[in-house]
Coordinates of N, CA and C in Angstrom, one line a residue:
X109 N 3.4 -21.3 5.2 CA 4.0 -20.8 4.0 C 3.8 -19.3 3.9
X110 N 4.8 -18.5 4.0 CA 4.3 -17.1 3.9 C 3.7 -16.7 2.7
X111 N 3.2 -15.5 2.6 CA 1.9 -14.9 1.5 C 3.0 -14.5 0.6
X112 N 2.7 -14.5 -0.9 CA 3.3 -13.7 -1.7 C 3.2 -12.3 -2.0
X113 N 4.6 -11.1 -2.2 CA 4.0 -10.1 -1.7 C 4.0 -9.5 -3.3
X114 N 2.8 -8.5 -3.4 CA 2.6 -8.5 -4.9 C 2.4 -6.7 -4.5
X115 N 3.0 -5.6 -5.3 CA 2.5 -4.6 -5.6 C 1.9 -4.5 -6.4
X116 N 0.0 -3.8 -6.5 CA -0.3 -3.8 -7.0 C -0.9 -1.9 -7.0
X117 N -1.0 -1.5 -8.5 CA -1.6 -0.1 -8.4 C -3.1 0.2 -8.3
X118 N -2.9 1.1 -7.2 CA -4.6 1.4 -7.0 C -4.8 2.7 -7.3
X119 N -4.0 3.3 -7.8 CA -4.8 4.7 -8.2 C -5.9 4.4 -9.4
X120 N -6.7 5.2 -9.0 CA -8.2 5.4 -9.9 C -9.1 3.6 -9.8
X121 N -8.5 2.8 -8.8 CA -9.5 1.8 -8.6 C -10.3 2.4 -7.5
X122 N -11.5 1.3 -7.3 CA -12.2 1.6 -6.1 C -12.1 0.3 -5.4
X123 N -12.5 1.2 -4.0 CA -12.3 0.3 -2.7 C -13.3 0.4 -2.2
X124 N -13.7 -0.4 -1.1 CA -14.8 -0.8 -0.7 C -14.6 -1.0 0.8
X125 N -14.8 0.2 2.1 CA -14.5 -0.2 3.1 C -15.9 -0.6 3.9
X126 N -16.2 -1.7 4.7 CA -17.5 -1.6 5.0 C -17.3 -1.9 6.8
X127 N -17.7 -0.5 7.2 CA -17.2 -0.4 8.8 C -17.1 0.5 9.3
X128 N -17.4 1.6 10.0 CA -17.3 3.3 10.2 C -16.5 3.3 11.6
X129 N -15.8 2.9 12.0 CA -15.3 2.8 13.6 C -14.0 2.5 13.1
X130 N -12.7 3.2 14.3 CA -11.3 3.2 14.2 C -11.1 2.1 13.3
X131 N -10.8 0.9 13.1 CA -10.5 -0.2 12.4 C -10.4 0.2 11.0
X132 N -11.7 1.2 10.7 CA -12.1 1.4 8.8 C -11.1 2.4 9.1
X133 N -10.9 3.1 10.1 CA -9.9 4.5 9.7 C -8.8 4.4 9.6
X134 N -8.0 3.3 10.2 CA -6.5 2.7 9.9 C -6.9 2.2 9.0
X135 N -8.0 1.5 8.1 CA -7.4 1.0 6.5 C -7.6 1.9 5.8
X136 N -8.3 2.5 5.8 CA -8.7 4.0 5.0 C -7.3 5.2 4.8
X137 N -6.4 5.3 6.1 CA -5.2 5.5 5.7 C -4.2 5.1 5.4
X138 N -4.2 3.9 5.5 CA -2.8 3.1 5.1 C -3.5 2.4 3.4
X139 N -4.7 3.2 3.1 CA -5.0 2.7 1.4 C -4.9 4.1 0.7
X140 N -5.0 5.8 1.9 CA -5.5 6.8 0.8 C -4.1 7.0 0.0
X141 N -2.6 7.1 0.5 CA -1.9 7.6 -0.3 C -1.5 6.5 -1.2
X142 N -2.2 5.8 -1.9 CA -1.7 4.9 -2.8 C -3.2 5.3 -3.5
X143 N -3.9 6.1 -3.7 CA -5.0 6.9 -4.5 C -5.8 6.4 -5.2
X144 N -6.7 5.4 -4.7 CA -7.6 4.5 -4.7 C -9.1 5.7 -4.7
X145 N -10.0 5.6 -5.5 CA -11.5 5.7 -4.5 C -12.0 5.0 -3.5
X146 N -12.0 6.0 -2.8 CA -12.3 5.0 -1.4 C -13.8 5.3 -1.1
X147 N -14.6 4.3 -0.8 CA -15.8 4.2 0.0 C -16.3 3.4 0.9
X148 N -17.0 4.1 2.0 CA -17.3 3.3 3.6 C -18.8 3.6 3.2
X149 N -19.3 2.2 3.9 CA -20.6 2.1 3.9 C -20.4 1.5 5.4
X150 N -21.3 1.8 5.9 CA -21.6 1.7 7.4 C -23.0 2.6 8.4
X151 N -23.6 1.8 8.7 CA -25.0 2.6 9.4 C -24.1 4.2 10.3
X152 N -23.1 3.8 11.1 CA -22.5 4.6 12.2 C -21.6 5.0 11.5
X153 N -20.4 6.3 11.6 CA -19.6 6.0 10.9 C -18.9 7.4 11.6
X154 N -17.3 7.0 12.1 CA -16.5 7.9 12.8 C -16.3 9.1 12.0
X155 N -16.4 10.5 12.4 CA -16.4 11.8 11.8 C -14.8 11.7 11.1
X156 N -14.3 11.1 12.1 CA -12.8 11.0 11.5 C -12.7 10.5 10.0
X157 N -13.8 10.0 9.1 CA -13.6 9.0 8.0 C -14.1 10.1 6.6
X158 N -14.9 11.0 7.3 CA -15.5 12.4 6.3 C -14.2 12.9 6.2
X159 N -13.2 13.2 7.1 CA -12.2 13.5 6.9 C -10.9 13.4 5.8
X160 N -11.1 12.2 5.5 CA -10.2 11.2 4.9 C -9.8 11.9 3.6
X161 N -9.5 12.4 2.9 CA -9.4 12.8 1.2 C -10.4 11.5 0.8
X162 N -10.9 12.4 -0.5 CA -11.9 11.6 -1.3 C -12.8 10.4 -1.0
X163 N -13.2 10.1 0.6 CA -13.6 8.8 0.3 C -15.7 9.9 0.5
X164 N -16.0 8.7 -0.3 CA -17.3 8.7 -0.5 C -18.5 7.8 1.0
X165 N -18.9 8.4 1.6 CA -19.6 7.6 2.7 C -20.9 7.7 2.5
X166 N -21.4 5.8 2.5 CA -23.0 6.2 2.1 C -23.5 5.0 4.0
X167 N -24.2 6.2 4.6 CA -24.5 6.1 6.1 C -26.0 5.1 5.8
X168 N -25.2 3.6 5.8 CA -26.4 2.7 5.5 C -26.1 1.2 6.3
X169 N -26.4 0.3 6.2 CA -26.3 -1.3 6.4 C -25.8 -2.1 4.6
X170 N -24.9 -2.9 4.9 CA -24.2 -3.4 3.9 C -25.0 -3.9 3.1
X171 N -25.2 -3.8 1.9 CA -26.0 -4.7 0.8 C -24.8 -5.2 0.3
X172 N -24.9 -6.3 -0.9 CA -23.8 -7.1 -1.7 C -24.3 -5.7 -3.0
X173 N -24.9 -5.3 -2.8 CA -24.9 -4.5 -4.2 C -23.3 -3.3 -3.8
X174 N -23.5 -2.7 -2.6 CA -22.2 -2.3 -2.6 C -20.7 -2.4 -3.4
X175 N -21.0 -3.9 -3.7 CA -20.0 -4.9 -4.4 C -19.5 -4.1 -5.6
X176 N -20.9 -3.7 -6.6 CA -21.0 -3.4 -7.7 C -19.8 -2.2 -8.2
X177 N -19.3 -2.3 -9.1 CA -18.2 -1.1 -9.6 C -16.5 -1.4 -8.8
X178 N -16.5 -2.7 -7.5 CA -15.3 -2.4 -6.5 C -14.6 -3.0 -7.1
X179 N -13.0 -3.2 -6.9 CA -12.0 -3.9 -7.4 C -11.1 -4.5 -6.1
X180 N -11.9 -3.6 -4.5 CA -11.2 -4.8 -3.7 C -11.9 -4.3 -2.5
X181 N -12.1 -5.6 -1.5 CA -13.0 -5.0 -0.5 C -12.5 -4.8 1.1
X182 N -12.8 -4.6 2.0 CA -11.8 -4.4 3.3 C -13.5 -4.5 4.3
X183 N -13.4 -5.6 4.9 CA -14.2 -5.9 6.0 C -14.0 -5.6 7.6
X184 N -14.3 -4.3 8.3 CA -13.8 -4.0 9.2 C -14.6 -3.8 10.2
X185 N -15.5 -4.6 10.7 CA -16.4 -4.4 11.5 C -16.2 -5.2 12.6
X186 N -17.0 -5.1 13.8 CA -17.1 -6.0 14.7 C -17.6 -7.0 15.1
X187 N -18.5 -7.3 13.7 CA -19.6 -8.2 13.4 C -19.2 -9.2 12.1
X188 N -18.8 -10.6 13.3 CA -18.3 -11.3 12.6 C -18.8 -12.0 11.6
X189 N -20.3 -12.2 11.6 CA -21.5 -12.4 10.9 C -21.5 -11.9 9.5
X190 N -21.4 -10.8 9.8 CA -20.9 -9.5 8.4 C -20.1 -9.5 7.8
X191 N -18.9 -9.2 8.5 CA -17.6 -10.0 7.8 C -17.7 -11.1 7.2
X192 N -17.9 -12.4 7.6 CA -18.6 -13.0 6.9 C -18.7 -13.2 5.6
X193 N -20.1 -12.7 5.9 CA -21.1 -12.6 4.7 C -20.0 -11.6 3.3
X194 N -19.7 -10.2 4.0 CA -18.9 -9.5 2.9 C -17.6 -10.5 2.1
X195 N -17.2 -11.3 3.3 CA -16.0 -12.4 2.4 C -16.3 -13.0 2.0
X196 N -17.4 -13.6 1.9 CA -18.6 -14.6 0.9 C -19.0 -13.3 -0.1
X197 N -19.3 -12.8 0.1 CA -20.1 -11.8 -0.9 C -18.9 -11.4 -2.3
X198 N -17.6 -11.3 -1.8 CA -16.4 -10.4 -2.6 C -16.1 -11.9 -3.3
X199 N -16.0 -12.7 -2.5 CA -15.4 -14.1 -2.9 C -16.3 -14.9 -4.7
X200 N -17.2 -14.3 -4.1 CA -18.2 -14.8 -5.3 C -18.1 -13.8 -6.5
X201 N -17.5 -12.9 -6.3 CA -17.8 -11.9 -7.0 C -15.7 -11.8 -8.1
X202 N -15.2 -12.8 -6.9 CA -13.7 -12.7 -7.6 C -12.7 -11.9 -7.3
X203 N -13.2 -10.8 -6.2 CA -12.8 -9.6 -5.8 C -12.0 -9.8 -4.5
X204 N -10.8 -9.3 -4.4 CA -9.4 -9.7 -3.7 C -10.3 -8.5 -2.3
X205 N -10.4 -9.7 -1.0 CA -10.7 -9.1 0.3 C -9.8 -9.3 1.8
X206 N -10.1 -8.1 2.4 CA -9.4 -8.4 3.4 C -10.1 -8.4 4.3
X207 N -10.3 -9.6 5.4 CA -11.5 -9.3 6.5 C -10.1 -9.2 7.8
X208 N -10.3 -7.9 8.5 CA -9.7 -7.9 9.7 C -9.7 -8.7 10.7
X209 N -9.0 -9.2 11.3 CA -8.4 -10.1 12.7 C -8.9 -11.0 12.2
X210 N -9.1 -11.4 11.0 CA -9.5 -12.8 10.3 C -8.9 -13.3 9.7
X211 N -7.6 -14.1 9.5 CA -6.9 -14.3 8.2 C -7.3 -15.6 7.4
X212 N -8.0 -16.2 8.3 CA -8.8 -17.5 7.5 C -10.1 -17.4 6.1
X213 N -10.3 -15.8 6.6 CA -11.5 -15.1 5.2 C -10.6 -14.0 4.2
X214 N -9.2 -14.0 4.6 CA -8.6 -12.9 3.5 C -8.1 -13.9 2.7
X215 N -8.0 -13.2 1.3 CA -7.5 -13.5 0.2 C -6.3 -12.2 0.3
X216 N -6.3 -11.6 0.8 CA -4.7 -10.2 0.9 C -4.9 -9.9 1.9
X217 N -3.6 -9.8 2.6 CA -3.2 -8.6 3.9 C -3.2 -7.6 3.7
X218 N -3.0 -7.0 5.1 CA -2.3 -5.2 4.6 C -1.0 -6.0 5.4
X219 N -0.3 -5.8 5.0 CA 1.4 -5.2 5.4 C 1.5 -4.2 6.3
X220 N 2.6 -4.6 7.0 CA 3.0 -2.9 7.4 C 4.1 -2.4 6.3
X221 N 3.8 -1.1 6.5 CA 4.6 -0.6 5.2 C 5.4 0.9 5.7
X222 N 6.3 1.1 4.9 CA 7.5 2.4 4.7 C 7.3 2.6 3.4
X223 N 6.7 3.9 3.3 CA 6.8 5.1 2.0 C 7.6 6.4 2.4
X224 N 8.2 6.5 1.2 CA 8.8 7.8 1.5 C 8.8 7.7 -0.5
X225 N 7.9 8.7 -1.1 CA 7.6 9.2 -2.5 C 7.1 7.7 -3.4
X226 N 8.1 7.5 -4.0 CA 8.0 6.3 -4.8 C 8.3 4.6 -4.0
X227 N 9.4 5.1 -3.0 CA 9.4 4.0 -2.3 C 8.5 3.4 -1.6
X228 N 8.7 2.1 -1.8 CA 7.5 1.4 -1.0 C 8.0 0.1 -0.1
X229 N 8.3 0.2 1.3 CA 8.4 -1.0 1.3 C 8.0 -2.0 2.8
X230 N 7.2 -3.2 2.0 CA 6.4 -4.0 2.9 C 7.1 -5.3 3.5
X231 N 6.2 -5.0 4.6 CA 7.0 -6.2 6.1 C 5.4 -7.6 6.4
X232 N 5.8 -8.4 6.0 CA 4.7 -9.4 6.9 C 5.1 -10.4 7.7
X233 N 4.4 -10.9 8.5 CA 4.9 -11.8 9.6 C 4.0 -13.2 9.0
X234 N 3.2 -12.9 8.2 CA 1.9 -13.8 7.7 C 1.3 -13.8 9.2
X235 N 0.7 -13.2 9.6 CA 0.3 -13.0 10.8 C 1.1 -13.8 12.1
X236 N 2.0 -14.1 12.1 CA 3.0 -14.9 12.9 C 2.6 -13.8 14.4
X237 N 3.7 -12.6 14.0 CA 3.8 -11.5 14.9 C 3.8 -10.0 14.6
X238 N 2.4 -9.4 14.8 CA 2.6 -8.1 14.3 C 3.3 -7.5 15.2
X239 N 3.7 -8.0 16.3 CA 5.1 -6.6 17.2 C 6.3 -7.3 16.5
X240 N 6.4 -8.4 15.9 CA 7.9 -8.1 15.1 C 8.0 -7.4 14.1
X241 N 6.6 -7.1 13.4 CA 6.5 -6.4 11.9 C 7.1 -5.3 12.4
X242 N 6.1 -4.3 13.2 CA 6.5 -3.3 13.9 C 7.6 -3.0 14.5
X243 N 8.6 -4.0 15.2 CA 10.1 -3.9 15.2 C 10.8 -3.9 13.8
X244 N 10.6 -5.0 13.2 CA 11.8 -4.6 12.0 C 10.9 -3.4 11.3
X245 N 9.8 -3.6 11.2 CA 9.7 -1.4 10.2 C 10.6 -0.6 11.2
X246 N 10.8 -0.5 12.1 CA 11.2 0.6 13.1 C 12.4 0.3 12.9
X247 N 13.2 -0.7 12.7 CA 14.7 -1.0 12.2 C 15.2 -0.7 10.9
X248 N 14.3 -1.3 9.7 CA 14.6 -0.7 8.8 C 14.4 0.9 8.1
X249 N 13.6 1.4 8.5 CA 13.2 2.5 8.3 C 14.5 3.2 8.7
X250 N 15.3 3.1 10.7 CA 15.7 3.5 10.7 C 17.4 3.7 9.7
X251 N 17.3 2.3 9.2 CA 18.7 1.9 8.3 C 18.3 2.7 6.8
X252 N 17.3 3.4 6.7 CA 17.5 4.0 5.1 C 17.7 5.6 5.1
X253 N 18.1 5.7 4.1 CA 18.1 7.2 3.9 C 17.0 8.1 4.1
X254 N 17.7 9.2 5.2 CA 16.0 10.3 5.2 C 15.9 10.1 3.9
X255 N 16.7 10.5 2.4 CA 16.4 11.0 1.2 C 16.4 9.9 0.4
X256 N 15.7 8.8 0.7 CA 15.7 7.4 -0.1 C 14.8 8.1 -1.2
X257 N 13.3 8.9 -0.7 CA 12.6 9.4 -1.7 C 12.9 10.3 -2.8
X258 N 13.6 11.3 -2.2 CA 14.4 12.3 -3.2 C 15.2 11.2 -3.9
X259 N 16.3 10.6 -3.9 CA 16.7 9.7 -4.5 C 15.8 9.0 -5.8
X260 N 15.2 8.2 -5.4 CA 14.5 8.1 -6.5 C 13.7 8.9 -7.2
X261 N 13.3 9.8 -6.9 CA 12.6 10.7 -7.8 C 14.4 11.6 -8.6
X262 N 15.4 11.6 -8.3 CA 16.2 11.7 -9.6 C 16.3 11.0 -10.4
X263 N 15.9 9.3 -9.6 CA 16.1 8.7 -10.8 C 15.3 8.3 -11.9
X264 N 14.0 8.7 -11.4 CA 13.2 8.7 -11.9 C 13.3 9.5 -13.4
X265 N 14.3 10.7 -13.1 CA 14.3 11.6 -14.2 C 15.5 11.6 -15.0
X266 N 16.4 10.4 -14.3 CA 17.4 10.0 -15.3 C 17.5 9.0 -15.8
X267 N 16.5 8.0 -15.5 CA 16.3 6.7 -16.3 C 16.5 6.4 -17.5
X268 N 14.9 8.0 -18.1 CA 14.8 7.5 -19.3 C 15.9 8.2 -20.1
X269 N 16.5 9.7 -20.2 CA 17.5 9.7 -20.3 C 18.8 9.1 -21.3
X270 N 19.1 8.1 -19.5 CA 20.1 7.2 -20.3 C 19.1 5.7 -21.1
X271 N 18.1 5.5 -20.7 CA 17.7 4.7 -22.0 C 17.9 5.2 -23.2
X272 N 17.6 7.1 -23.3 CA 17.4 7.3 -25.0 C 19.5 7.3 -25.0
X273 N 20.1 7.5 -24.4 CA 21.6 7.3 -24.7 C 22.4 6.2 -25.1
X274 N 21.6 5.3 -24.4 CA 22.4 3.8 -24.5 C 21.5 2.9 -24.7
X275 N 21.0 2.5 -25.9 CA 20.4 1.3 -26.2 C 20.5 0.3 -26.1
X276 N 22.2 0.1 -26.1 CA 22.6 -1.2 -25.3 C 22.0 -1.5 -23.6
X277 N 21.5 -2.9 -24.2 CA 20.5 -3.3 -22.9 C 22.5 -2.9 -21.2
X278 N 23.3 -3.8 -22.3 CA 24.4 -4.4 -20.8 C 25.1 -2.6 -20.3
X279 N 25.5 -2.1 -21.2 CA 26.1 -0.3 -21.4 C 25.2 0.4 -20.2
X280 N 23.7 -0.2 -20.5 CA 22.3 0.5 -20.2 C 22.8 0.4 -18.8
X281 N 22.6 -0.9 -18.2 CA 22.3 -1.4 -16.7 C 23.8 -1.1 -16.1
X282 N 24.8 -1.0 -16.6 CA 26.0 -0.3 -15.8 C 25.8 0.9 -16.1
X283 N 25.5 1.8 -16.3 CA 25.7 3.5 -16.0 C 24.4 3.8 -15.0
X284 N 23.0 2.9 -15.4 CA 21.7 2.9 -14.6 C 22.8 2.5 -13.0
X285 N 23.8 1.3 -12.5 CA 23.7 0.7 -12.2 C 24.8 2.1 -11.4
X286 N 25.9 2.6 -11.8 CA 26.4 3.4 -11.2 C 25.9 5.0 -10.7
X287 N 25.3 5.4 -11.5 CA 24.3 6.1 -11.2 C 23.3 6.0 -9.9
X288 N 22.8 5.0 -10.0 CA 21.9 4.6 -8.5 C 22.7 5.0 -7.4
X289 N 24.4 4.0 -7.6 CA 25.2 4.2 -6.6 C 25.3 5.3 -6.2
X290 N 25.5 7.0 -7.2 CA 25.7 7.5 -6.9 C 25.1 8.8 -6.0
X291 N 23.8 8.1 -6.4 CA 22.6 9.1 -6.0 C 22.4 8.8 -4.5
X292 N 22.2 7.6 -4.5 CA 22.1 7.0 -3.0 C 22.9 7.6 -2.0
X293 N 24.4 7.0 -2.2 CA 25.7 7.6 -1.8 C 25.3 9.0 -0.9
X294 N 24.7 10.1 -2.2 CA 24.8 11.5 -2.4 C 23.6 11.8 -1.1
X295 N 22.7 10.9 -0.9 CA 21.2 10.6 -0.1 C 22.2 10.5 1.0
X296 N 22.8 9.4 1.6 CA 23.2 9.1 2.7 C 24.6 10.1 3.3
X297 N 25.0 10.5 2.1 CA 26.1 11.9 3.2 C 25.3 12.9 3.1
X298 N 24.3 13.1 2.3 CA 23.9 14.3 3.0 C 22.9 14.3 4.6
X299 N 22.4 13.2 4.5 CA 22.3 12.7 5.7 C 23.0 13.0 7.1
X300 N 24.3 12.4 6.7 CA 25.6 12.4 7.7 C 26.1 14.0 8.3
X301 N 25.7 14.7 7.0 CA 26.1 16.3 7.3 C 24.9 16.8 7.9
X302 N 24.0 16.2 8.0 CA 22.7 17.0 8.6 C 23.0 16.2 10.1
X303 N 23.5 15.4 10.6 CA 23.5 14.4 12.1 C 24.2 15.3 12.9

């Protein structure tokens, strides 16, 4: 049965990465631009991760107290013992985890994902086949508009707008509704004139 796919907002939550090696630094980027607090606890910990925008690194061995203050945890180590324990540890605590190459200890995946501004959008296989995820992002990505993002950030600024114009909910959703068309439209030929 595939996973249900839920957006949820992480800005100003905290994360909890516990792992300092490549693995923590692909989650660490595929979590920073959705602006989470991010923090790695890990004895060893790749220079590449100081790097990161805002994550906080405390150069240690995992306690469950790390737990305290998180809203979601990401298990990325090579020590499956650990992992583990951290998925028992978040599990008790209620707190939505993801233990890598494990899908029998997550409670959420990561996706593969396409952003461009506001847009967001996620591919799973439920772990079936991550080279298909990887083919259809590479397919769809290539079927959207360079300017899917500009696009919505107009509409972003014409929404409310026509909310304050047309209170009628049905008036509302056809001008919203041709409007979209036309922005998009406006995205994809300018596209066409840039090829």
């Amino acid at each position: 049965m595939p996973a249900f796919p839920m957006f949820v907002d992480l800005s100003q939550k905290s994360v909890l990465v516990v792992g300092g090696g490549q693995t923590a630094v692909q989650k660490l980027r595929a979590l920073e631009p959705f602006g989470p607090r991010l923090f790695v606890v890990a004895p060893d910990v790749d220079p590449v991760i100081g790097r990161v925008p805002g994550v906080t690194v405390r150069n240690r061995r995992y306690s469950s107290e790390d737990l305290d203050g998180m809203d979601m945890v990401v298990a990325a180590t090579d020590d499956r013992a650990l992992n583990e324990r951290v998925a028992a540890d978040a599990g008790s605590r209620h707190l939505p985890v993801n233990v890598v190459d494990d899908p029998d200890l997550c409670s959420f995946y990561f996706g593969s994902m396409i952003t461009d501004g506001d847009l967001c959008v996620g591919i799973s296989t439920n772990g079936a086949s991550p080279a298909a995820a990887r083919e259809l992002k590479r397919r769809i990505r290539k079927a959207l508009p360079k300017d899917a993002g500009a696009a919505l950030a107009v509409m972003k600024v014409l929404r409310p707008l026509v909310k304050r114009m047309y209170p009628e909910q049905r008036q509302r959703s056809r001008v919203l509704n041709r409007l979209t068309q036309r922005v998009l439209e406006a995205a994809c030929q300018g596209e066409a004139e840039r090829s």
